[in-house]
Every structure is written in structure tokens, then in C-alpha cells.
């Protein structure tokens, strides 16, 4: 599974993307988020941000959305373009 | 000429040329409305701004927002240009332009596009100040403006 981070999250975690192999019981965005927090203290801190957005294969996704091994899952702060 | 022109790039653009392009139809359009966003500088203590985005998703989201606008209003042409990378105060960031039959729909569509672009397209701004770098926080005010157009998820 490919995980990508943007903006403040990318800076705090220190990488823009990483390939991960979560255990098979990780099946939703919320579970993935919790599992990713265990990767490092930086992950734990960055991924505990109050407002976080997620996307699966470049479409916005909620915490309950299903994730699978060949997905690209992105986490980022609320957007500020325009 | 294509009805929709979308561009996400580091390069600057020429607003005059973009307006020219929007207005050079076969006469169906009676109103061109545009929005031009600039980097706000000195007053806010910002010496530069870097725009980061999610390549691929950005283009997809903008295209979806433009399609939403075209489903709501009869628009002949739509142009959305968003710059990325490091920009200095006074530089152009974003251009939204629509050509429609009448002014009301052109003005409404233009405002809708920039409101949704700000709150739904994956861009992030980082400002450079004398105190260091800081990420721009999303503003509740922007969400409220975007929600006025209803809560259809994109």
C-alpha cells in the first residue's frame, strides 16, 4: 500500500511517501491511521492532528472507507489553495 | 477552441490573454467574469509563499468542480489556472474565468468556482516570514462561503 503525505504532515513525518504492508485486519482509513501512528513518534504526533483529510486513489475518503493493499492512500491537512 | 481550459503549473500566465481567449467565441457569450488571486505580501509580513499540491488529484478535483459549475449554469467557456511552487508578494496565484450568456450566471459561476477551489482542491500554502515558515491554516470563513453553494460532496 502506498501512503502519501502533504504539507505540514509531510514535513513532520519527514517523508512524502512510503510503501507499507499493514496486517490484513486493517481494512478502513481509521484503522490504517491508527496503525500508521505506531510507525514512529513523528507519525503518532502528525497523524493525531485535530483536522485531517484523507483520500483513496485521489478521491476524498472518510474514516470508514475501505482500504486495500493496492490503494494509494493520502493524508493531509485541510486544503488552503486559491 | 476547447470549452474548458485547466492548468496547474509553476509558470506565470497572462490574464489579458486569458480574457481574450474567453471572449473570442462565436457570439453566444454575453458576459465574461473573472477572478484573479495574488500573493498578499508586506502588510502580513510575508516575504514569499510556496504552494504545494497533490499532482493528479489536483487536476481531477478541479475538473470535477468545473463540471459541477457547468451542470449548474450554462457556460460557454471556463478557464482555471492555478500556480504552484514559490511565489513572491504581488505575484499571480490563481485565475478563474467564465464566459456565459448573461452576467448573473457568469458572476455566480466564477464565485462558486473560486469558493470550491479554495476548499476542495488539494493545494497548501506555506508562508515565509521573518519568524520563519508557517503553513496557512484553513479558514472556517472559507468553508462557510463554499457551503453556501450547498453541501454536495465532491
PDB file of C-alpha atoms in Angstrom, chain A residues 32 36 45-46 51 54:
ATOM      1  CA  UNK A  32      -4.916   2.432   8.891  1.00  0.00           C
ATOM      2  CA  UNK A  36       0.438   4.231  10.946  1.00  0.00           C
ATOM      3  CA  UNK A  45       2.154  13.250  16.540  1.00  0.00           C
ATOM      4  CA  UNK A  46       1.441  14.309  12.947  1.00  0.00           C
ATOM      5  CA  UNK A  51      -8.371  18.123  11.416  1.00  0.00           C
ATOM      6  CA  UNK A  54      -7.812  11.522   3.616  1.00  0.00           C
TER       7      UNK A  54
END
